mmCIF file of C-alpha atoms and ligand atoms in Angstrom:
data_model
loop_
_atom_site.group_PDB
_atom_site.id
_atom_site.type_symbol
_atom_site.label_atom_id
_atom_site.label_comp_id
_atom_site.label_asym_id
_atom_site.label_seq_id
_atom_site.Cartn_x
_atom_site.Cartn_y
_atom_site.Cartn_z
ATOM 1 C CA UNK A 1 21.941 -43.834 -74.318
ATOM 2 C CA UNK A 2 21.182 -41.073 -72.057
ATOM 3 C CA UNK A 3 18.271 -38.870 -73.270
ATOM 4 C CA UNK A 4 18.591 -34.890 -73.218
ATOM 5 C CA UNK A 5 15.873 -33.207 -71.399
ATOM 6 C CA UNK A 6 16.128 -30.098 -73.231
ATOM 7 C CA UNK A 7 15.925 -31.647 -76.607
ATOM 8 C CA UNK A 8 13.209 -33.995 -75.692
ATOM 9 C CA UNK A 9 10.931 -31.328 -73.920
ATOM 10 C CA UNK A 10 8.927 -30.273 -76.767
ATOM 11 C CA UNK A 11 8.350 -33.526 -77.694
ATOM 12 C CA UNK A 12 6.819 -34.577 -74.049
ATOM 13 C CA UNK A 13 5.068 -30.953 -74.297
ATOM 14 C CA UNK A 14 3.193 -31.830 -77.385
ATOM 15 C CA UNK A 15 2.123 -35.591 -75.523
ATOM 16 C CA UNK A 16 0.884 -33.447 -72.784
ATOM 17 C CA UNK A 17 -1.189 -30.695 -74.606
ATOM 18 C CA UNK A 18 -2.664 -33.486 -76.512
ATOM 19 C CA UNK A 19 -3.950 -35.888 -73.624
ATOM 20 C CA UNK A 20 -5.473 -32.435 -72.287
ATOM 21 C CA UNK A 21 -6.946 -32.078 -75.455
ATOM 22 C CA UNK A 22 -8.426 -35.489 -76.150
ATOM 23 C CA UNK A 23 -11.302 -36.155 -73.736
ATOM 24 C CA UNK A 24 -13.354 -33.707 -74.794
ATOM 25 C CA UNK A 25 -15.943 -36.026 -76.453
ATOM 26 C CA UNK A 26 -15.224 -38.924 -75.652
ATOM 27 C CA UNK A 27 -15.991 -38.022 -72.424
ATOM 28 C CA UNK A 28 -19.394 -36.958 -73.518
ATOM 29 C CA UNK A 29 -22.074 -38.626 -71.604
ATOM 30 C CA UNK A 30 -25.558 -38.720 -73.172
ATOM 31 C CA UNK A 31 -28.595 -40.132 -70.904
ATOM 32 C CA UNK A 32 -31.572 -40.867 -73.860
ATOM 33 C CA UNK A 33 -34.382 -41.772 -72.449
ATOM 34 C CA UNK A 34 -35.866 -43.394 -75.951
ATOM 35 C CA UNK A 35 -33.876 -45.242 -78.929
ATOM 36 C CA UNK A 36 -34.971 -42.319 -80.959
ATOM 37 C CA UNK A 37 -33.153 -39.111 -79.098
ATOM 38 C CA UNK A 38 -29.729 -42.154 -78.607
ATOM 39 C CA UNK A 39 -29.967 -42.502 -82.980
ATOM 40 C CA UNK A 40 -30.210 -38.732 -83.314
ATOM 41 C CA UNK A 41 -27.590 -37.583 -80.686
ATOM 42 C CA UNK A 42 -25.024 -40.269 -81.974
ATOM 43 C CA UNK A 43 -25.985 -38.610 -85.540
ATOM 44 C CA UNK A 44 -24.398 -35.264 -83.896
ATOM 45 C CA UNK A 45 -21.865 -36.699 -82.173
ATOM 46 C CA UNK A 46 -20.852 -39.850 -82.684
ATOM 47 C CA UNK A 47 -18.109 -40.220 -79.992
ATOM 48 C CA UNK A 48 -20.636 -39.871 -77.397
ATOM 49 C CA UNK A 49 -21.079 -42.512 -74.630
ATOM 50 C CA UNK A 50 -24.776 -42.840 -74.693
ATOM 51 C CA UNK A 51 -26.655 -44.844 -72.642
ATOM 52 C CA UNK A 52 -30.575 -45.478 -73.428
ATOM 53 C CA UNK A 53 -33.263 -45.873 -70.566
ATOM 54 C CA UNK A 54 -35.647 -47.328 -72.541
ATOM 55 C CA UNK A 55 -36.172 -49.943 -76.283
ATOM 56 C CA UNK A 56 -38.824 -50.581 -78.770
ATOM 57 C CA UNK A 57 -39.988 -53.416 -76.983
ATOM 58 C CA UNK A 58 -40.973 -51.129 -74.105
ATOM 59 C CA UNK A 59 -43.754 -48.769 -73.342
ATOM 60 C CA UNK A 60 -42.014 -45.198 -72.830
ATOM 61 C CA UNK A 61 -44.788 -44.610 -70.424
ATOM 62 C CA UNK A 62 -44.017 -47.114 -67.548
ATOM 63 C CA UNK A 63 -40.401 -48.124 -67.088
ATOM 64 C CA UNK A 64 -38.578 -49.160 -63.616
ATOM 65 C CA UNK A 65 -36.433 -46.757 -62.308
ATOM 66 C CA UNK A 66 -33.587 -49.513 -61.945
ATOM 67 C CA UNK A 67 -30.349 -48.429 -60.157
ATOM 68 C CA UNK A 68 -28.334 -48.664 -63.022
ATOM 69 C CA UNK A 69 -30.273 -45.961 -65.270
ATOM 70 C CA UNK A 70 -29.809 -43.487 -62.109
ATOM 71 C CA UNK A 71 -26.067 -44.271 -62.386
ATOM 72 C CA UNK A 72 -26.405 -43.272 -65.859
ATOM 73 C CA UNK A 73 -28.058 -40.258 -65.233
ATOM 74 C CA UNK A 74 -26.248 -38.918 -62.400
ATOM 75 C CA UNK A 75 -22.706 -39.087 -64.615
ATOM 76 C CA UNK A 76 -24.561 -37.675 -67.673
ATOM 77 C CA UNK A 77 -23.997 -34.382 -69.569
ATOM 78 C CA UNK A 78 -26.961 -34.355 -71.253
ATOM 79 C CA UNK A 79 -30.475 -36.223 -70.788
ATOM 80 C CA UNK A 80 -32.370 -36.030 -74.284
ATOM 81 C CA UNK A 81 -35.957 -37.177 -73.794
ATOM 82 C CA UNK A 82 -39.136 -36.929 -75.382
ATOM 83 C CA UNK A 83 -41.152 -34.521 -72.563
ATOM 84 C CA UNK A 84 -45.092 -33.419 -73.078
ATOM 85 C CA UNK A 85 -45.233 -35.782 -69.781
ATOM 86 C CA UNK A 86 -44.260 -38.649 -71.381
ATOM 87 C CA UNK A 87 -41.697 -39.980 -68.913
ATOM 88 C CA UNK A 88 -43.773 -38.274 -66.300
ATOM 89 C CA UNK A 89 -44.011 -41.587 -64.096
ATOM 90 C CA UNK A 90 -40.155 -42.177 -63.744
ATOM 91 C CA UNK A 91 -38.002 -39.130 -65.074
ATOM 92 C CA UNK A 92 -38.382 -37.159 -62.384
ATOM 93 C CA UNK A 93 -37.540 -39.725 -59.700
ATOM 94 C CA UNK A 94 -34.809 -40.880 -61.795
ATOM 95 C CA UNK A 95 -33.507 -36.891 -61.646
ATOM 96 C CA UNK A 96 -34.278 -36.573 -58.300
ATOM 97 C CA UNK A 97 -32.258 -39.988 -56.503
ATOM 98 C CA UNK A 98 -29.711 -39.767 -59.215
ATOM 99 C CA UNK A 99 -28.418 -36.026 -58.048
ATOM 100 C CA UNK A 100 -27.018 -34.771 -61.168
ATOM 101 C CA UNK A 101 -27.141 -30.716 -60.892
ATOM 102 C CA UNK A 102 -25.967 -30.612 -64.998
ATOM 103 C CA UNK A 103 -29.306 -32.082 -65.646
ATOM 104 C CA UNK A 104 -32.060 -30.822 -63.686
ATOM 105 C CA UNK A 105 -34.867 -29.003 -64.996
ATOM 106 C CA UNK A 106 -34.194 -25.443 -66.363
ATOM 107 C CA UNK A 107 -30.554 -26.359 -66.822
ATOM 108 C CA UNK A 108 -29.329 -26.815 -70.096
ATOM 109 C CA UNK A 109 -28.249 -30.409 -69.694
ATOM 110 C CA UNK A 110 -31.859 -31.117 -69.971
ATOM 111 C CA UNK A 111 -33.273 -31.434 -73.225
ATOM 112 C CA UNK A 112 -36.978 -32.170 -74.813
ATOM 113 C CA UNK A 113 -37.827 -32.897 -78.109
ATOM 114 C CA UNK A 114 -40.969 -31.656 -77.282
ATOM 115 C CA UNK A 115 -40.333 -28.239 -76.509
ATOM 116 C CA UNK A 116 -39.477 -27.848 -80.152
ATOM 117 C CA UNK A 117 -41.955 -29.332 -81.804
ATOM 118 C CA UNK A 118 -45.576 -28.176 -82.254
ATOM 119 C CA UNK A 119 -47.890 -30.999 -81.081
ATOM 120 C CA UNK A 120 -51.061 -32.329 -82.196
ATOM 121 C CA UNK A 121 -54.178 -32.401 -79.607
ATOM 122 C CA UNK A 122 -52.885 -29.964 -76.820
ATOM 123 C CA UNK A 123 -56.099 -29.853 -73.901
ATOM 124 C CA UNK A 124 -57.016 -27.208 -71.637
ATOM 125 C CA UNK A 125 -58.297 -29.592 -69.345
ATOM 126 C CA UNK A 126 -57.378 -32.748 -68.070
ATOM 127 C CA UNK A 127 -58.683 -35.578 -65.403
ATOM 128 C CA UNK A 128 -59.153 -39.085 -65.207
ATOM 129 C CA UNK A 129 -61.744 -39.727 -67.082
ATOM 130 C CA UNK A 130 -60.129 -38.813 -70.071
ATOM 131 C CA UNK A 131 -57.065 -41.995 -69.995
ATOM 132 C CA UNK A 132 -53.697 -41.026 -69.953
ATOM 133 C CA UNK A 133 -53.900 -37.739 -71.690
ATOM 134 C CA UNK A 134 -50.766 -35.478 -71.968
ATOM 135 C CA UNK A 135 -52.125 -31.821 -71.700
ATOM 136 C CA UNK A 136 -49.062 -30.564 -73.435
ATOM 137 C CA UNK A 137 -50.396 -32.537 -76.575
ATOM 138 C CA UNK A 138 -49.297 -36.295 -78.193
ATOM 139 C CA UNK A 139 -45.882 -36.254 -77.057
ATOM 140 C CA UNK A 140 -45.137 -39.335 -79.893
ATOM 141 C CA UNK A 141 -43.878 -36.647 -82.158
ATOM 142 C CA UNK A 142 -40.246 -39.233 -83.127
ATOM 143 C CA UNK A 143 -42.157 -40.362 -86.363
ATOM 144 C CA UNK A 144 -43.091 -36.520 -87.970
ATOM 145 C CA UNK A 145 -41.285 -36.299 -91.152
ATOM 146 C CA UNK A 146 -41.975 -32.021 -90.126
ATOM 147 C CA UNK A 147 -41.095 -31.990 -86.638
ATOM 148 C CA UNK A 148 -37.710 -33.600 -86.664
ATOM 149 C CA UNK A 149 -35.855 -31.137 -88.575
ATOM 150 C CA UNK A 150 -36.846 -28.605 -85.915
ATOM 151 C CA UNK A 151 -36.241 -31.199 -83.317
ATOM 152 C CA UNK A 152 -32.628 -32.120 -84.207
ATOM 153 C CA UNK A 153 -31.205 -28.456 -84.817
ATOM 154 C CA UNK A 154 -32.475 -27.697 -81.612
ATOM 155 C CA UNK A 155 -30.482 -30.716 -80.164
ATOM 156 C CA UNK A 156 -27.397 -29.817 -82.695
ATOM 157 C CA UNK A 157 -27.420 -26.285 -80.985
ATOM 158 C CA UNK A 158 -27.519 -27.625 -77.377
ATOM 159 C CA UNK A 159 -25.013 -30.071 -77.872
ATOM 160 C CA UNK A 160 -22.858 -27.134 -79.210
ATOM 161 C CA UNK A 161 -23.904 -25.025 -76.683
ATOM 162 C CA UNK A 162 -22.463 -27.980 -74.277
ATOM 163 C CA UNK A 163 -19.245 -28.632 -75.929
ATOM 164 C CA UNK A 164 -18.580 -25.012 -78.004
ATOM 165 C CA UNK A 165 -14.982 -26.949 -79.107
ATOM 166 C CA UNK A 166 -16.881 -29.305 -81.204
ATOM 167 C CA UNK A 167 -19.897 -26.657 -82.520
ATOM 168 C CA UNK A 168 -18.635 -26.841 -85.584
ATOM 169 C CA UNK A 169 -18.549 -30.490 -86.054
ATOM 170 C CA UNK A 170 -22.177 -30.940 -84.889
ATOM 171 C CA UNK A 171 -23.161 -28.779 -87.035
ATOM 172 C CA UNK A 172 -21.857 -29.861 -89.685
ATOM 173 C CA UNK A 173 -23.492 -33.511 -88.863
ATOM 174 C CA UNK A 174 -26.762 -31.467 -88.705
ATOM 175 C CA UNK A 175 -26.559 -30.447 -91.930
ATOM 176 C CA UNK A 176 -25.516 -33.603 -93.401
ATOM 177 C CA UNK A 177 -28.397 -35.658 -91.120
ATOM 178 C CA UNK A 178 -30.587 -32.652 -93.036
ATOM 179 C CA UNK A 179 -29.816 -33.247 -96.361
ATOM 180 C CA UNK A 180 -30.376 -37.181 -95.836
ATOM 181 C CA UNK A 181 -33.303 -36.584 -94.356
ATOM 182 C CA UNK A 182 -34.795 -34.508 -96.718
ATOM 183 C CA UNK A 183 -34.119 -36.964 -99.695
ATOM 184 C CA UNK A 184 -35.958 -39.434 -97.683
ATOM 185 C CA UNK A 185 -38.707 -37.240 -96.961
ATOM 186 C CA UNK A 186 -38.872 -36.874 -100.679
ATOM 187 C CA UNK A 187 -39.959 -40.773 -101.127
ATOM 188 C CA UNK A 188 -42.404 -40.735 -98.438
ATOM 189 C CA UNK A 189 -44.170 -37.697 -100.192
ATOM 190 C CA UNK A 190 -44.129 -40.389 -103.392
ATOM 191 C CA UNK A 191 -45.453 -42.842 -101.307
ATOM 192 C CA UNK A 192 -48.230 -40.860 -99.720
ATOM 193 C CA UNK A 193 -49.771 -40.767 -103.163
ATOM 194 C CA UNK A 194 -51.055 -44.467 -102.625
ATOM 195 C CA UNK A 195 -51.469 -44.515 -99.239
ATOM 196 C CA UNK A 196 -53.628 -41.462 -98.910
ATOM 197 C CA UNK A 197 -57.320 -41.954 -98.256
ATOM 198 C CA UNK A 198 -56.745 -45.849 -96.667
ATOM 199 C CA UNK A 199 -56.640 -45.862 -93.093
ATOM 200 C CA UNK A 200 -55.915 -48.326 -90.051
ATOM 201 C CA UNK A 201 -56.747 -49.608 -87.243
ATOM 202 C CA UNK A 202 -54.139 -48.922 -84.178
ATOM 203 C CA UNK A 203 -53.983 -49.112 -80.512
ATOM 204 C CA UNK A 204 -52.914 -45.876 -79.096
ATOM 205 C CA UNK A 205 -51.880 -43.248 -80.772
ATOM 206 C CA UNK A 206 -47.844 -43.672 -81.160
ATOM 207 C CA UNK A 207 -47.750 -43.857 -85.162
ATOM 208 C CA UNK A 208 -50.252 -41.234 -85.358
ATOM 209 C CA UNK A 209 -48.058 -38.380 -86.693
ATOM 210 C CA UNK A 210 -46.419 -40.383 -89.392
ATOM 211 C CA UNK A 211 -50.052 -41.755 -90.381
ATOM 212 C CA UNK A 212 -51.685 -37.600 -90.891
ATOM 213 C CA UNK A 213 -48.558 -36.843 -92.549
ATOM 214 C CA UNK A 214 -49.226 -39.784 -95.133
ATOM 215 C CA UNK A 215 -52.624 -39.118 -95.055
ATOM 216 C CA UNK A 216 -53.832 -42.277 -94.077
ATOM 217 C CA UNK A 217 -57.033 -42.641 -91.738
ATOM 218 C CA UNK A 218 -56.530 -43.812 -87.735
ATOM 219 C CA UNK A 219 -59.328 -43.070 -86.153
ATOM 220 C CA UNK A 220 -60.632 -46.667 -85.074
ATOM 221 C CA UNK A 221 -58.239 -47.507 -81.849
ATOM 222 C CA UNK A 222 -58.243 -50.774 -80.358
ATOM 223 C CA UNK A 223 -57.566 -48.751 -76.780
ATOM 224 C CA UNK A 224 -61.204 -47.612 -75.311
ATOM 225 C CA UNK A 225 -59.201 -44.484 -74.141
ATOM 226 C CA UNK A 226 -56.016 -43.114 -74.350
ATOM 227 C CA UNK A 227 -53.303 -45.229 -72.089
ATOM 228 C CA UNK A 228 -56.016 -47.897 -71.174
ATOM 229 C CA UNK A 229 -55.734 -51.813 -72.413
ATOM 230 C CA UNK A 230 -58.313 -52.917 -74.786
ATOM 231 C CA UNK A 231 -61.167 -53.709 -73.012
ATOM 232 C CA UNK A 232 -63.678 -57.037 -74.496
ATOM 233 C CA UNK A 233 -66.525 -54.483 -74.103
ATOM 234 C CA UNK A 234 -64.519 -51.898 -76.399
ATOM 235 C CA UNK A 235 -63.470 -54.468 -78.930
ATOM 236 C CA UNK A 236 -67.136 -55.768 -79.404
ATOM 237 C CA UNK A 237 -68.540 -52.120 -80.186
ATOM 238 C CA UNK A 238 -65.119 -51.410 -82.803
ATOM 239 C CA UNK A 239 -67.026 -54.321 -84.607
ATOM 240 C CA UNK A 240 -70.023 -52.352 -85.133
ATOM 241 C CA UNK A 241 -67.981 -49.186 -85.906
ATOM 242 C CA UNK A 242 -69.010 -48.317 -89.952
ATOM 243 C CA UNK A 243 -65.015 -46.820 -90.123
ATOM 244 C CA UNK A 244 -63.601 -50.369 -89.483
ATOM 245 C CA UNK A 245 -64.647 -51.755 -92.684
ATOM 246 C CA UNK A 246 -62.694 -49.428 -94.710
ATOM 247 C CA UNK A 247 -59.398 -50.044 -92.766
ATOM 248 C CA UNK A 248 -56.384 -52.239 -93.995
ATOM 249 C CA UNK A 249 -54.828 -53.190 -91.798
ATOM 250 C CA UNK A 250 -54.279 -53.235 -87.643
ATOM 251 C CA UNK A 251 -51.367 -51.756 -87.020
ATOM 252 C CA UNK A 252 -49.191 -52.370 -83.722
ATOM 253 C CA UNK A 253 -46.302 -52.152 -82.455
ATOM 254 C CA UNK A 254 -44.075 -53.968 -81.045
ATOM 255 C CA UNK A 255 -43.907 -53.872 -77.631
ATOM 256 C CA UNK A 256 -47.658 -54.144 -77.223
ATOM 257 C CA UNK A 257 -49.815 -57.127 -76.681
ATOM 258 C CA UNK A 258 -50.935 -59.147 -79.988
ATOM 259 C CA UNK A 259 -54.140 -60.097 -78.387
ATOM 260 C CA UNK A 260 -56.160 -57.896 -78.929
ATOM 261 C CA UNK A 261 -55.085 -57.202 -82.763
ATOM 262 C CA UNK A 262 -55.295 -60.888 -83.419
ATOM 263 C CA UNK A 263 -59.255 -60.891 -81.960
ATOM 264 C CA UNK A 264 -60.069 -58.610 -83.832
ATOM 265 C CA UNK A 265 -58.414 -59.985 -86.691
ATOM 266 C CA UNK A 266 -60.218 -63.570 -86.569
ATOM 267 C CA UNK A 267 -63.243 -61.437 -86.510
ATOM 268 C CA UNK A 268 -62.789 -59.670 -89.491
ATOM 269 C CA UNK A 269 -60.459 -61.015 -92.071
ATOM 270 C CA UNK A 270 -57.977 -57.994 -91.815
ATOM 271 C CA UNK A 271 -54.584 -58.150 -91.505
ATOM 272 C CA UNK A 272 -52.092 -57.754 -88.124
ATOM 273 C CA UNK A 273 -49.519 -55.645 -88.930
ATOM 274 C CA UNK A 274 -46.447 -55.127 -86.041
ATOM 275 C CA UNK A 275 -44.279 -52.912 -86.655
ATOM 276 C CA UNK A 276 -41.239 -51.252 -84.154
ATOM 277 C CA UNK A 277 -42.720 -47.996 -82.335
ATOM 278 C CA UNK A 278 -39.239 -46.801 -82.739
ATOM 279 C CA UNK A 279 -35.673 -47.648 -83.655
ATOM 280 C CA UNK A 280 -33.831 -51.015 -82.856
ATOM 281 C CA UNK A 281 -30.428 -52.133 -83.405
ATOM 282 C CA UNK A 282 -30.957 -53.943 -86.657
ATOM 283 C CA UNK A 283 -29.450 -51.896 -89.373
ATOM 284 C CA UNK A 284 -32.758 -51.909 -91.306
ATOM 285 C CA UNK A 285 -34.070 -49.992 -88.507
ATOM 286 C CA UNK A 286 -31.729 -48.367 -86.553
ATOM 287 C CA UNK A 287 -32.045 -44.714 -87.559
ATOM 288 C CA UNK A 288 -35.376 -42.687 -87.291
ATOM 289 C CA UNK A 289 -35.313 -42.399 -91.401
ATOM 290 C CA UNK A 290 -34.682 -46.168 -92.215
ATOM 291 C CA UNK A 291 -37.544 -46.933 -89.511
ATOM 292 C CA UNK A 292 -40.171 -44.292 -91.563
ATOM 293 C CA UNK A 293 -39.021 -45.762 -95.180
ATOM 294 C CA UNK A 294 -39.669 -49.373 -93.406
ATOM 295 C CA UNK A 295 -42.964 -48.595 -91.771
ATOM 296 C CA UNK A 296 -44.001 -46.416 -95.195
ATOM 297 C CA UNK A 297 -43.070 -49.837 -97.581
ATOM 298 C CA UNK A 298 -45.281 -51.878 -94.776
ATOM 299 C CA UNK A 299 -48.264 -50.079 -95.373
ATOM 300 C CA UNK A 300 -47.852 -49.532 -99.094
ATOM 301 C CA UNK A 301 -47.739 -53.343 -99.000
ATOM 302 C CA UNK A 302 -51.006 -53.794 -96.874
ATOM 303 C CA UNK A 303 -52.622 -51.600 -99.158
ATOM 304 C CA UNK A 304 -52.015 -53.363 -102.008
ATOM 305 C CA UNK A 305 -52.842 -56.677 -100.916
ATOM 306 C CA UNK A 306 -55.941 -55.225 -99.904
ATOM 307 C CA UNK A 307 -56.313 -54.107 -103.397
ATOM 308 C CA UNK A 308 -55.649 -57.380 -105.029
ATOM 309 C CA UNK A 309 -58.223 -58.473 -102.601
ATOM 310 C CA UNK A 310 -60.690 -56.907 -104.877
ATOM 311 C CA UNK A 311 -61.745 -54.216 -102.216
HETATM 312 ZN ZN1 LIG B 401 -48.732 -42.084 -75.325
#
């Protein structure tokens, strides 16, 4: 049967316009350079092809600048890190071989968490001696119940600001991500009520927004200084620290080294308690407010067998 071009031109039209329409998002390429900012950004827009530099079982600090992470970044649209120097050892080399104009610094296609957050523990003054201090403040800001409202409607606005067709749409996510995150918030605030006033031991300071926020102690750290491994001469004076007694638990995460904890465990009864630094891809944990409630229930659970314990 022969086909009649003028009949079937609106029909091929229509195929056409919406092809041209299509890739819009799905062509969306997101370089995160933590789990956290890949969970959040696939929150806002799920169709997005995101790639992630870096997973809980790594330090964000020190990562290898491997060829395939500058492939990612040089096709990327947007690169959503952390910032406050965090990825100050390979971002910027990763930037800089991969090429990638739309996400150089100062252009919009580069995004920090940090520049929307206010940080604890900013300094003046930095050098050496001091460890790996960030003078922009503790860039570990992914676990703030506060900070991540601010945090992810600055990212909903970029994003929109990137791909005005689908403003609405992220916005609407935003507001949805809001609401959940807000009824979650609500529980920790319950849960705060126990855990204020304990405290824990930890080794660097990459829970330490989530522990002020609950109230809960930190100030015995198994690192000598900021960034630096736990040294034997630093663990033997923690044992003679008065604020030790009184903690809980030692709390790590995952992608350190158990060593340490467990020493200091054998030496003094108390409890080693990992936990992910951020998200991971089981579904317990795979979204910044699953990975609070989880860490939250941990603790509440330390506590209590501390309790029972007949402290
Ligand atoms: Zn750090």
């Amino acid at each position: 049967m022969a086909i009649d071009m003028r009949q079937s031109r609106p029909l091929i039209l229509c195929v056409l316009i919406g092809l041209v329409s299509l890739p819009a998002r799905a062509d969306f390429h997101v370089f995160a350079c933590e789990p956290e900012w890949a969970t959040l950004t696939r929150a806002l827009m799920p169709d997005a092809h995101v790639t992630t530099a870096t997973s809980y079982l790594q330090d964000p600090h020190y990562i290898e600048a491997r060829p395939s992470l500058i492939a990612a970044i040089g096709r990327a649209d947007i690169a959503v890190c952390t910032g406050a120097s965090l990825e100050a050892g390979w971002l910027p080399m990763l930037l800089q071989r991969a090429g990638n104009r739309k996400v150089q610094p100062g252009r919009p296609g580069l995004f920090f968490a940090a520049d929307h957050a206010q940080l604890h523990a900013p300094h003046d003054h930095v050098d050496r001696s001091m460890g790996d201090v960030h003078p922009e403040g503790n860039p570990h800001v992914h676990l703030s119940p506060d900070q991540l409202p601010k945090i992810t409607e600055a990212l909903a606005q970029r994003l929109g600001e990137l791909r005005p067709e689908h403003s609405a749409d992220i916005f609407a996510r935003y507001i949805t991500w809001r609401v959940n995150w807000n009824s979650h918030r609500e529980q920790w605030r319950e849960s705060a009520k126990t855990l204020e006033g304990h405290s824990v031991v930890v080794q660097h300071t990459g829970f330490i927004y989530l522990l002020n926020w609950l109230g809960v102690g930190s100030t015995v750290d198994l690192e000598p200084k900021p960034g630096l491994p736990p040294s034997a001469s630093h663990l033997s004076q923690l044992l003679t620290d008065p604020a030790l007694d009184k903690a809980s638990a030692i709390l790590i995460a995952s992608h350190q080294s158990r060593k340490p904890a467990q020493w200091l465990a054998e030496r003094t009864g108390k409890p080693v308690v990992v936990l992910p630094g951020t998200v991971t891809d089981d579904p317990e944990t795979d979204t910044l407010a699953e990975l609070i409630s989880m860490i939250v229930n941990r603790l509440e659970t330390s506590v209590a067998e501390v309790s029972d314990g007949g402290f």
